[in-house]
CSV table of C-alpha atoms and ligand atoms in Angstrom, one decimal:
chain,number,residue,atom,x,y,z
A,1,MET,CA,-0.3,11.8,-17.0
A,2,ASN,CA,1.9,14.2,-15.0
A,3,ILE,CA,3.8,11.7,-12.9
A,4,ASP,CA,6.3,9.4,-14.7
A,5,PHE,CA,6.1,5.7,-13.9
A,6,THR,CA,7.5,2.3,-14.5
A,7,TYR,CA,5.0,-0.6,-14.2
A,8,GLN,CA,5.5,-4.2,-14.4
A,9,ASN,CA,3.4,-6.8,-12.6
A,10,PRO,CA,4.7,-10.3,-12.6
A,11,THR,CA,1.7,-12.2,-11.2
A,12,ARG,CA,0.2,-14.8,-13.5
A,13,ILE,CA,-3.5,-15.0,-13.0
A,14,HIS,CA,-5.6,-18.1,-13.6
A,15,PHE,CA,-9.2,-17.0,-13.4
A,16,GLY,CA,-12.5,-18.8,-13.4
A,17,LYS,CA,-14.1,-22.0,-12.7
A,18,SER,CA,-11.3,-24.1,-14.3
A,19,ALA,CA,-8.5,-22.1,-12.6
A,20,MET,CA,-7.5,-24.9,-10.4
A,21,GLN,CA,-6.4,-26.9,-13.4
A,22,TYR,CA,-3.3,-24.9,-13.6
A,23,LEU,CA,-2.0,-25.6,-10.1
A,24,PRO,CA,0.0,-28.7,-11.2
A,25,GLU,CA,1.9,-26.8,-13.9
A,26,GLU,CA,2.6,-23.9,-11.5
A,27,LEU,CA,3.9,-26.3,-8.8
A,28,ALA,CA,6.2,-27.9,-11.3
A,29,LEU,CA,8.2,-24.7,-11.6
A,30,TYR,CA,9.5,-24.9,-8.0
A,31,GLY,CA,11.6,-27.2,-5.8
A,32,LYS,CA,10.3,-29.9,-3.6
A,33,ASN,CA,9.7,-28.1,-0.3
A,34,VAL,CA,6.4,-26.3,0.0
A,35,LEU,CA,5.1,-24.3,3.0
A,36,LEU,CA,1.4,-24.5,2.8
A,37,LEU,CA,-0.2,-21.6,4.7
A,38,TYR,CA,-3.9,-21.2,5.5
A,39,GLY,CA,-6.4,-19.7,8.1
A,40,ARG,CA,-8.5,-21.3,10.7
A,41,ASN,CA,-11.0,-23.8,9.2
A,42,SER,CA,-12.6,-22.5,6.0
A,43,ILE,CA,-10.4,-24.4,3.6
A,44,LYS,CA,-11.0,-27.7,5.4
A,45,ALA,CA,-14.7,-27.1,5.7
A,46,SER,CA,-15.0,-26.3,2.0
A,47,GLY,CA,-12.9,-29.3,0.9
A,48,LEU,CA,-10.4,-27.1,-0.8
A,49,TYR,CA,-7.7,-28.3,1.5
A,50,ASP,CA,-8.0,-31.9,0.3
A,51,ALA,CA,-7.9,-30.8,-3.4
A,52,VAL,CA,-4.8,-28.7,-2.8
A,53,MET,CA,-3.1,-31.6,-0.8
A,54,SER,CA,-3.8,-34.0,-3.6
A,55,ASP,CA,-2.1,-31.8,-6.2
A,56,LEU,CA,0.9,-31.3,-3.9
A,57,GLN,CA,1.2,-35.0,-3.3
A,58,LYS,CA,0.9,-35.8,-6.9
A,59,ALA,CA,3.6,-33.2,-7.7
A,60,GLY,CA,5.9,-35.1,-5.2
A,61,LYS,CA,6.2,-32.2,-2.8
A,62,LYS,CA,7.4,-32.3,0.7
A,63,VAL,CA,4.8,-30.2,2.6
A,64,VAL,CA,5.2,-28.4,5.8
A,65,GLU,CA,1.9,-26.7,7.0
A,66,LEU,CA,1.3,-23.4,9.1
A,67,ALA,CA,-2.5,-23.3,9.9
A,68,GLY,CA,-4.5,-20.9,11.9
A,69,ILE,CA,-3.2,-17.6,10.3
A,70,LYS,CA,-5.5,-15.0,11.9
A,71,SER,CA,-7.6,-12.5,10.2
A,72,ASN,CA,-5.3,-9.5,10.6
A,73,PRO,CA,-2.2,-11.6,10.8
A,74,THR,CA,0.4,-11.1,13.5
A,75,TYR,CA,4.1,-10.6,13.6
A,76,ALA,CA,4.4,-13.6,15.9
A,77,GLN,CA,2.9,-15.7,13.0
A,78,VAL,CA,5.3,-14.2,10.5
A,79,LEU,CA,8.2,-15.2,12.7
A,80,GLN,CA,6.8,-18.7,13.1
A,81,GLY,CA,6.6,-19.1,9.3
A,82,ALA,CA,10.1,-17.6,8.8
A,83,GLN,CA,11.5,-20.2,11.2
A,84,LEU,CA,9.7,-23.0,9.2
A,85,VAL,CA,11.2,-21.7,5.9
A,86,ARG,CA,14.7,-21.8,7.2
A,87,GLU,CA,14.4,-25.2,8.9
A,88,HIS,CA,12.8,-26.8,5.8
A,89,GLN,CA,14.5,-24.8,3.2
A,90,VAL,CA,11.2,-23.9,1.7
A,91,ASP,CA,11.2,-23.4,-2.2
A,92,LEU,CA,7.5,-22.1,-2.4
A,93,ILE,CA,5.1,-20.6,0.0
A,94,LEU,CA,1.6,-21.6,-1.1
A,95,ALA,CA,-0.9,-19.2,0.5
A,96,VAL,CA,-4.5,-20.6,0.5
A,97,GLY,CA,-7.0,-18.1,1.9
A,98,GLY,CA,-7.8,-14.4,1.9
A,99,GLY,CA,-5.6,-11.2,2.2
A,100,SER,CA,-4.5,-12.1,5.8
A,101,VAL,CA,-3.0,-15.3,4.7
A,102,ILE,CA,-1.3,-13.8,1.6
A,103,ASP,CA,-0.1,-10.8,3.5
A,104,CYS,CA,1.4,-13.2,6.1
A,105,ALA,CA,3.1,-15.2,3.3
A,106,LYS,CA,4.8,-12.0,2.1
A,107,GLY,CA,5.9,-11.2,5.7
A,108,ILE,CA,7.3,-14.7,6.1
A,109,SER,CA,9.0,-14.4,2.7
A,110,ALA,CA,10.7,-11.1,3.5
A,111,SER,CA,11.6,-12.1,7.0
A,112,ALA,CA,13.1,-15.7,6.7
A,113,TYR,CA,16.5,-14.6,5.6
A,114,CYS,CA,16.6,-11.1,7.1
A,115,LYS,CA,19.8,-10.7,9.2
A,116,GLN,CA,18.2,-7.9,11.4
A,117,ASP,CA,14.8,-7.6,13.1
A,118,PRO,CA,12.4,-7.7,10.3
A,119,TRP,CA,9.6,-5.7,12.0
A,120,THR,CA,11.9,-2.8,12.6
A,121,LEU,CA,13.6,-3.0,9.2
A,122,TYR,CA,10.7,-3.5,6.9
A,123,TRP,CA,7.5,-2.3,8.7
A,124,GLU,CA,8.7,0.4,11.0
A,125,GLN,CA,11.7,1.8,9.0
A,126,GLN,CA,10.2,0.8,5.6
A,127,ALA,CA,13.9,-0.1,4.5
A,128,PRO,CA,14.4,-1.5,1.0
A,129,LEU,CA,14.5,-5.3,0.8
A,130,ALA,CA,18.0,-6.5,1.4
A,131,ASN,CA,17.8,-10.2,1.5
A,132,PRO,CA,16.7,-13.1,-0.6
A,133,VAL,CA,12.9,-13.8,-0.6
A,134,VAL,CA,10.9,-17.0,-1.1
A,135,PRO,CA,8.5,-17.1,-4.0
A,136,ILE,CA,4.8,-17.1,-3.3
A,137,GLY,CA,1.8,-18.6,-5.0
A,138,THR,CA,-1.8,-18.1,-3.9
A,139,ILE,CA,-5.2,-19.7,-4.1
A,140,LEU,CA,-7.7,-17.0,-3.3
A,141,THR,CA,-10.7,-17.8,-1.2
A,142,MET,CA,-11.9,-14.3,0.0
A,143,THR,CA,-11.8,-11.2,-2.2
A,144,GLY,CA,-11.0,-7.6,-1.3
A,145,THR,CA,-7.4,-6.8,-0.6
A,146,ALA,CA,-5.8,-7.7,-4.0
A,147,SER,CA,-2.9,-9.0,-2.1
A,148,GLU,CA,-3.1,-11.9,-4.7
A,149,MET,CA,-1.6,-9.4,-7.3
A,150,ASN,CA,0.4,-6.8,-5.2
A,151,GLY,CA,3.3,-6.5,-2.9
A,152,GLY,CA,1.4,-5.3,0.1
A,153,SER,CA,1.8,-7.0,3.6
A,154,VAL,CA,-0.2,-5.6,6.4
A,155,ILE,CA,1.0,-7.0,9.7
A,156,THR,CA,-0.2,-6.5,13.3
A,157,ASN,CA,2.3,-6.3,16.1
A,158,ASP,CA,0.4,-7.2,19.1
A,159,ASP,CA,3.0,-6.2,21.6
A,160,LYS,CA,3.4,-2.8,20.1
A,161,LYS,CA,-0.2,-2.3,19.3
A,162,LEU,CA,0.7,-1.3,15.8
A,163,LYS,CA,-0.9,-2.5,12.5
A,164,LEU,CA,1.5,-1.5,9.8
A,165,GLY,CA,1.5,-1.9,6.0
A,166,ARG,CA,4.5,-2.5,3.9
A,167,VAL,CA,4.4,-2.3,0.1
A,168,PHE,CA,7.1,-4.5,-1.2
A,169,PRO,CA,8.2,-4.1,-4.9
A,170,LEU,CA,6.0,-5.9,-7.2
A,171,GLU,CA,8.7,-7.5,-9.1
A,172,THR,CA,10.2,-9.2,-6.0
A,173,MET,CA,7.1,-9.8,-3.7
A,174,ALA,CA,3.9,-9.9,-5.8
A,175,PRO,CA,2.9,-13.6,-6.0
A,176,LYS,CA,4.2,-15.5,-8.9
A,177,PHE,CA,0.9,-17.0,-9.7
A,178,SER,CA,-2.6,-16.6,-8.3
A,179,ILE,CA,-5.6,-18.9,-8.7
A,180,LEU,CA,-8.9,-17.1,-8.7
A,181,ASN,CA,-12.0,-19.1,-8.8
A,182,PRO,CA,-15.0,-17.0,-7.9
A,183,GLU,CA,-16.9,-20.1,-6.7
A,184,PHE,CA,-14.5,-20.5,-3.9
A,185,THR,CA,-16.0,-17.2,-2.4
A,186,TYR,CA,-19.5,-18.7,-2.2
A,187,THR,CA,-18.9,-19.9,1.3
A,188,VAL,CA,-17.6,-16.6,2.6
A,189,PRO,CA,-20.0,-15.5,5.4
A,190,LYS,CA,-22.0,-12.3,4.5
A,191,TYR,CA,-20.2,-10.1,7.0
A,192,GLN,CA,-16.9,-10.9,5.4
A,193,MET,CA,-18.4,-10.5,1.9
A,194,ILE,CA,-19.5,-7.0,2.6
A,195,SER,CA,-16.2,-6.3,4.4
A,196,GLY,CA,-14.3,-7.3,1.3
A,197,ILE,CA,-16.7,-5.3,-1.0
A,198,PHE,CA,-16.1,-2.2,1.0
A,199,ASP,CA,-12.4,-2.7,1.2
A,200,ILE,CA,-12.4,-2.7,-2.6
A,201,PHE,CA,-14.5,0.4,-2.8
A,202,SER,CA,-12.2,2.1,-0.4
A,203,HIS,CA,-9.1,1.2,-2.4
A,204,LEU,CA,-10.7,2.9,-5.4
A,205,MET,CA,-11.6,6.0,-3.5
A,206,GLU,CA,-8.1,6.2,-1.9
A,207,GLN,CA,-6.6,6.3,-5.3
A,208,TYR,CA,-9.2,8.6,-6.7
A,209,PHE,CA,-9.2,11.4,-4.1
A,210,GLY,CA,-5.8,12.9,-4.8
A,211,GLY,CA,-4.3,15.2,-7.4
A,212,ASN,CA,-5.8,17.8,-9.7
A,213,ASP,CA,-5.2,16.2,-12.9
A,214,ASP,CA,-7.7,14.3,-15.2
A,215,CYS,CA,-5.7,11.2,-16.1
A,216,VAL,CA,-6.6,7.8,-17.6
A,217,SER,CA,-6.5,6.3,-14.1
A,218,ASP,CA,-9.3,8.6,-12.9
A,219,TYR,CA,-11.6,7.2,-15.5
A,220,LEU,CA,-10.5,3.6,-14.9
A,221,LEU,CA,-11.1,4.0,-11.2
A,222,GLU,CA,-14.6,5.5,-11.9
A,223,GLY,CA,-15.3,2.4,-14.2
A,224,ASP,CA,-14.2,0.0,-11.4
A,225,MET,CA,-16.3,1.7,-8.8
A,226,LEU,CA,-19.4,1.6,-11.1
A,227,ALA,CA,-18.8,-2.2,-11.8
A,228,LEU,CA,-18.4,-2.9,-8.2
A,229,ILE,CA,-21.6,-1.1,-7.1
A,230,SER,CA,-23.6,-3.0,-9.7
A,231,ALA,CA,-22.0,-6.4,-8.8
A,232,ALA,CA,-22.3,-5.8,-5.1
A,233,ARG,CA,-26.0,-5.2,-5.4
A,234,ALA,CA,-26.5,-8.4,-7.4
A,235,ALA,CA,-24.4,-10.5,-4.9
A,236,LEU,CA,-26.5,-9.1,-2.1
A,237,LYS,CA,-29.6,-10.4,-3.7
A,238,ASP,CA,-28.0,-13.8,-4.6
A,239,PRO,CA,-24.6,-14.7,-3.1
A,240,HIS,CA,-24.4,-17.6,-5.7
A,241,ASP,CA,-24.7,-15.2,-8.7
A,242,TYR,CA,-21.5,-16.3,-10.5
A,243,GLU,CA,-21.4,-13.2,-12.7
A,244,ALA,CA,-21.7,-11.0,-9.7
A,245,ARG,CA,-19.1,-12.8,-7.6
A,246,SER,CA,-16.7,-13.0,-10.4
A,247,ASN,CA,-17.1,-9.3,-11.2
A,248,ILE,CA,-16.5,-8.5,-7.5
A,249,MET,CA,-13.3,-10.7,-7.6
A,250,TRP,CA,-11.9,-8.9,-10.7
A,251,CYS,CA,-12.9,-5.5,-9.4
A,252,ALA,CA,-10.8,-6.3,-6.2
A,253,THR,CA,-7.7,-7.6,-8.1
A,254,MET,CA,-7.8,-4.6,-10.6
A,255,GLY,CA,-8.6,-2.2,-7.7
A,256,LEU,CA,-5.1,-2.6,-6.0
A,257,ASN,CA,-2.7,-4.3,-8.3
A,258,LYS,CA,-1.3,-0.7,-8.8
A,259,ILE,CA,-2.4,-0.4,-12.6
A,260,LEU,CA,-5.2,2.1,-11.7
A,261,ALA,CA,-2.8,4.1,-9.6
A,262,VAL,CA,-0.2,5.0,-12.2
A,263,SER,CA,0.5,8.6,-12.4
A,264,LYS,CA,-1.9,9.3,-9.5
A,265,GLU,CA,-1.4,11.3,-6.3
A,266,GLN,CA,-3.4,9.4,-3.7
A,267,ASP,CA,-4.9,9.7,-0.3
A,268,TRP,CA,-4.8,6.5,1.9
A,269,GLU,CA,-5.6,8.1,5.2
A,270,VAL,CA,-8.9,6.1,5.7
A,271,HIS,CA,-6.6,3.1,5.6
A,272,MET,CA,-4.1,4.6,8.0
A,273,ILE,CA,-6.8,5.3,10.5
A,274,GLU,CA,-8.4,1.9,10.1
A,275,HIS,CA,-5.1,0.0,10.6
A,276,GLN,CA,-4.8,1.5,14.0
A,277,LEU,CA,-8.5,0.8,14.7
A,278,GLY,CA,-7.7,-2.7,13.8
A,279,ALA,CA,-4.7,-2.9,16.1
A,280,TYR,CA,-7.0,-1.9,19.0
A,281,THR,CA,-10.1,-3.8,18.2
A,282,ASP,CA,-9.1,-6.5,15.7
A,283,CYS,CA,-12.2,-5.5,13.6
A,284,ALA,CA,-12.8,-6.8,10.0
A,285,HIS,CA,-10.8,-4.4,7.8
A,286,GLY,CA,-13.5,-3.4,5.3
A,287,ILE,CA,-16.1,-2.8,8.1
A,288,GLY,CA,-13.7,-0.4,9.9
A,289,LEU,CA,-13.0,1.4,6.6
A,290,ALA,CA,-16.7,1.9,6.0
A,291,ILE,CA,-17.4,3.3,9.4
A,292,ILE,CA,-14.5,5.8,9.1
A,293,SER,CA,-15.0,6.9,5.5
A,294,VAL,CA,-18.1,9.0,5.8
A,295,PRO,CA,-16.9,11.3,8.6
A,296,TYR,CA,-13.4,11.4,7.0
A,297,TYR,CA,-14.7,12.6,3.7
A,298,ARG,CA,-17.1,15.1,5.3
A,299,ALA,CA,-14.0,16.5,7.1
A,300,ILE,CA,-11.8,16.8,4.0
A,301,TYR,CA,-14.0,17.2,1.0
A,302,LYS,CA,-13.6,21.1,0.9
A,303,TYR,CA,-9.8,20.6,0.3
A,304,GLY,CA,-10.5,18.7,-3.0
A,305,LEU,CA,-13.9,20.0,-3.8
A,306,HIS,CA,-13.6,19.7,-7.6
A,307,ARG,CA,-12.9,15.9,-7.3
A,308,PHE,CA,-15.8,15.4,-4.8
A,309,VAL,CA,-18.1,17.1,-7.2
A,310,ARG,CA,-16.9,14.9,-10.0
A,311,TYR,CA,-17.3,11.8,-7.8
A,312,ALA,CA,-20.9,12.8,-6.9
A,313,LYS,CA,-21.9,13.3,-10.5
A,314,ASN,CA,-20.0,10.3,-12.1
A,315,ILE,CA,-20.4,7.6,-9.4
A,316,TRP,CA,-23.7,8.5,-7.8
A,317,HIS,CA,-25.4,10.4,-10.6
A,318,VAL,CA,-26.2,13.5,-8.4
A,319,ASN,CA,-28.0,16.1,-10.5
A,320,PRO,CA,-26.0,19.3,-10.0
A,321,GLU,CA,-28.7,21.7,-11.4
A,322,GLY,CA,-29.4,24.5,-9.1
A,323,LYS,CA,-27.0,23.4,-6.5
A,324,SER,CA,-23.6,24.8,-5.3
A,325,ASP,CA,-20.5,22.6,-5.7
A,326,GLU,CA,-20.5,22.1,-1.9
A,327,GLN,CA,-24.1,20.8,-2.0
A,328,VAL,CA,-23.2,18.4,-4.8
A,329,ALA,CA,-20.1,17.2,-3.1
A,330,LEU,CA,-21.9,16.5,0.2
A,331,GLU,CA,-24.8,14.8,-1.7
A,332,GLY,CA,-22.3,12.5,-3.1
A,333,ILE,CA,-20.9,11.6,0.4
A,334,ASP,CA,-24.5,11.1,1.5
A,335,CYS,CA,-24.9,8.5,-1.3
A,336,LEU,CA,-21.8,6.8,-0.1
A,337,SER,CA,-23.3,6.6,3.2
A,338,LYS,CA,-26.5,5.1,1.9
A,339,PHE,CA,-24.5,2.5,0.0
A,340,ILE,CA,-22.8,1.5,3.2
A,341,GLN,CA,-26.2,1.1,4.8
A,342,GLU,CA,-27.5,-0.9,1.8
A,343,LEU,CA,-24.6,-3.3,2.2
A,344,GLY,CA,-25.7,-3.7,5.9
A,345,ILE,CA,-22.5,-2.5,7.5
A,346,PRO,CA,-22.5,-1.3,11.0
A,347,GLN,CA,-22.4,2.4,11.4
A,348,THR,CA,-20.5,3.0,14.6
A,349,LEU,CA,-17.0,2.2,16.1
A,350,ARG,CA,-18.9,0.8,19.3
A,351,GLU,CA,-20.3,-2.0,17.2
A,352,VAL,CA,-16.8,-3.2,16.3
A,353,GLY,CA,-15.6,-3.2,19.8
A,354,ALA,CA,-14.0,0.3,20.1
A,355,THR,CA,-14.3,1.9,23.6
A,356,GLU,CA,-14.1,5.7,24.3
A,357,GLU,CA,-10.7,5.3,26.0
A,358,MET,CA,-9.3,3.8,22.8
A,359,LEU,CA,-10.1,6.8,20.6
A,360,PRO,CA,-7.2,9.2,21.7
A,361,LEU,CA,-4.8,6.2,21.5
A,362,ILE,CA,-5.9,5.4,18.0
A,363,ALA,CA,-5.7,9.0,16.9
A,364,GLU,CA,-2.2,9.4,18.4
A,365,SER,CA,-0.8,6.3,16.8
A,366,THR,CA,-2.3,6.7,13.3
A,367,ILE,CA,0.2,7.7,10.6
A,368,LYS,CA,-0.8,11.1,9.3
A,369,GLY,CA,-1.1,11.8,5.7
A,370,GLY,CA,-3.8,12.4,3.1
A,371,GLY,CA,-4.5,13.4,-0.5
A,372,TYR,CA,-6.0,16.9,-0.4
A,373,HIS,CA,-5.2,17.7,3.2
A,374,VAL,CA,-2.8,16.3,5.8
A,375,VAL,CA,-4.7,15.5,8.9
A,376,THR,CA,-3.6,16.2,12.5
A,377,THR,CA,-4.1,14.1,15.6
A,378,GLU,CA,-7.0,16.4,16.7
A,379,GLU,CA,-8.7,16.0,13.4
A,380,VAL,CA,-8.4,12.2,13.5
A,381,LEU,CA,-9.8,12.2,16.9
A,382,GLU,CA,-12.8,14.3,15.8
A,383,ILE,CA,-13.4,11.8,12.9
A,384,LEU,CA,-13.3,9.0,15.4
A,385,LYS,CA,-15.7,10.7,17.7
A,386,ALA,CA,-18.0,11.5,14.9
A,387,CYS,CA,-18.6,7.8,14.2
A,388,PHE,CA,-18.2,6.5,17.8
B,401,NZQ,O1,-9.4,-18.3,8.7
B,401,NZQ,P1,-10.5,-18.8,7.8
B,401,NZQ,O2,-11.2,-20.0,8.5
B,401,NZQ,O3,-9.9,-19.2,6.5
B,401,NZQ,O4,-11.6,-17.7,7.7
B,401,NZQ,C1,-11.5,-16.6,7.0
B,401,NZQ,C2,-11.4,-15.3,7.9
B,401,NZQ,O5,-12.0,-15.5,9.1
B,401,NZQ,C3,-12.8,-16.3,6.3
B,401,NZQ,N1,-12.7,-16.9,4.9
B,401,NZQ,C4,-11.8,-16.6,3.9
B,401,NZQ,N2,-12.2,-17.4,2.8
B,401,NZQ,C5,-13.3,-18.0,3.1
B,401,NZQ,C6,-13.6,-17.7,4.5
B,401,NZQ,N3,-14.7,-18.3,5.1
B,401,NZQ,C7,-15.5,-19.1,4.4
B,401,NZQ,N4,-15.3,-19.4,3.0
B,401,NZQ,C8,-14.1,-18.9,2.4
B,401,NZQ,N5,-13.9,-19.3,1.1
B,401,NZQ,O6,-12.8,-14.9,6.1
B,401,NZQ,C9,-12.2,-14.3,7.1
B,401,NZQ,C10,-11.4,-13.1,6.7
B,401,NZQ,O7,-10.4,-13.4,6.0
B,401,NZQ,P2,-9.1,-12.4,5.8
B,401,NZQ,O8,-8.1,-13.0,4.9
B,401,NZQ,O9,-8.7,-11.9,7.1
B,401,NZQ,O10,-9.9,-11.1,5.0
B,401,NZQ,P3,-9.3,-10.1,3.9
B,401,NZQ,O11,-9.0,-10.7,2.7
B,401,NZQ,O12,-10.3,-9.0,4.0
B,401,NZQ,O13,-7.9,-9.7,4.5
B,401,NZQ,C11,-7.8,-8.7,5.5
B,401,NZQ,C12,-6.4,-8.3,5.7
B,401,NZQ,O14,-5.6,-7.8,4.6
B,401,NZQ,C13,-5.1,-6.5,5.0
B,401,NZQ,C14,-6.0,-6.0,6.0
B,401,NZQ,O15,-5.5,-5.0,6.8
B,401,NZQ,C15,-6.3,-7.2,6.8
B,401,NZQ,O16,-5.1,-7.5,7.7
B,401,NZQ,N6,-5.0,-5.7,3.7
B,401,NZQ,C16,-4.1,-6.1,2.8
B,401,NZQ,C17,-3.8,-5.3,1.7
B,401,NZQ,C18,-2.8,-5.6,0.7
B,401,NZQ,N7,-2.1,-6.8,0.8
B,401,NZQ,O17,-2.6,-4.9,-0.3
B,401,NZQ,C19,-4.5,-4.1,1.5
B,401,NZQ,C20,-5.7,-3.9,2.2
B,401,NZQ,O18,-6.0,-2.5,2.2
B,401,NZQ,C21,-5.6,-4.4,3.6
B,401,NZQ,O19,-5.1,-3.5,4.5
B,402,ZN,ZN1,-7.9,-2.2,2.3
């Protein structure tokens, strides 16, 4: 453990089939005014909206609603929510949905009482939080991002064609409580389910591919990857397999609540490229990540060969006998590619709406970083062309 750290995560998790029973006691901890935030129609179609409203009414809350939060939430929606918070003196933002709704809730919370332009301050300049925030509670309906237990808020500014992530401190911005009932994810369409599964897998790889150490986090990340592969295969066979869906849900929450990242150097370049792909195409986050991952890892594996060999052996059980390290590492990346195919994820950027003209614009606007190697604009462009 070479990097010192302080870790505290304030989110109280209620997990399982009975998790909703804790909503009334959580609501009782906050004032009267609640901003209820949700997406387009899934929570009304599933009946969850009625259940939540009933608890809010019984708790005597005055509810203001902001519906229609987009997948890949926009800055315009953040500003709309911030306005409602000020107008109604909101005491709690209750986000019911997936990562997009929860990320938007954090954006609203940070922006409502910000005296300057929040986009410039918090997403472009990444300035420290300098104003009061509004507490957030969540009811998760789609699993993948771990936004239910972290401080991340990824927002798309349509005018600027930028999708930027901001990681606010856990102690101020992580939800105060999150209700995780795996059964709520049964209605998630298959395309979104596999997107979420790959998002989780990507979070684990982004944290794994960095550093030369051999710390506890490396072993925990491997464990989470193995659990996810097994649960994903079971959920593909039977989407109503509770064991599988609950394991996927917990793999996701654990995958990015920052506990597996302590003392780790990390990568995150696949995410940086995908965010700009999303800004141009509005594609599902995990699908974009899957398309980019294989060409990205083929481009950078040599810089972190030892870790790619370990990944091939420990995650994909590649037999190293009679093979060079390079062959083993590449075989591991081939196994990743096969897993993406097994999930049924598209293989090319064309399939998610990218055009050839977009590629240089995406490459140029991508934030450049990386774990073992810092990529250049030209390298990002080559990666994009390789999966176009
Ligand atoms: O809008 P509704 O009707 O609710 O439909 C949603 C949406 O279309 C649907 N859905 C959600 N729960 C459902 C359901 N449909 C049926 N039944 C249910 N139970 O699923 C669609 C996708 O939802 P969304 O919230 O967009 O997906 P996800 O959770 O993957 O969130 C993606 C966003 O999170 C960001 C991504 O960039 C993207 O903007 N991320 C946030 C992170 C964080 N906070 O730490 C990290 C991630 O790396 C990621 O960047
Ligand atoms: Zn992600």
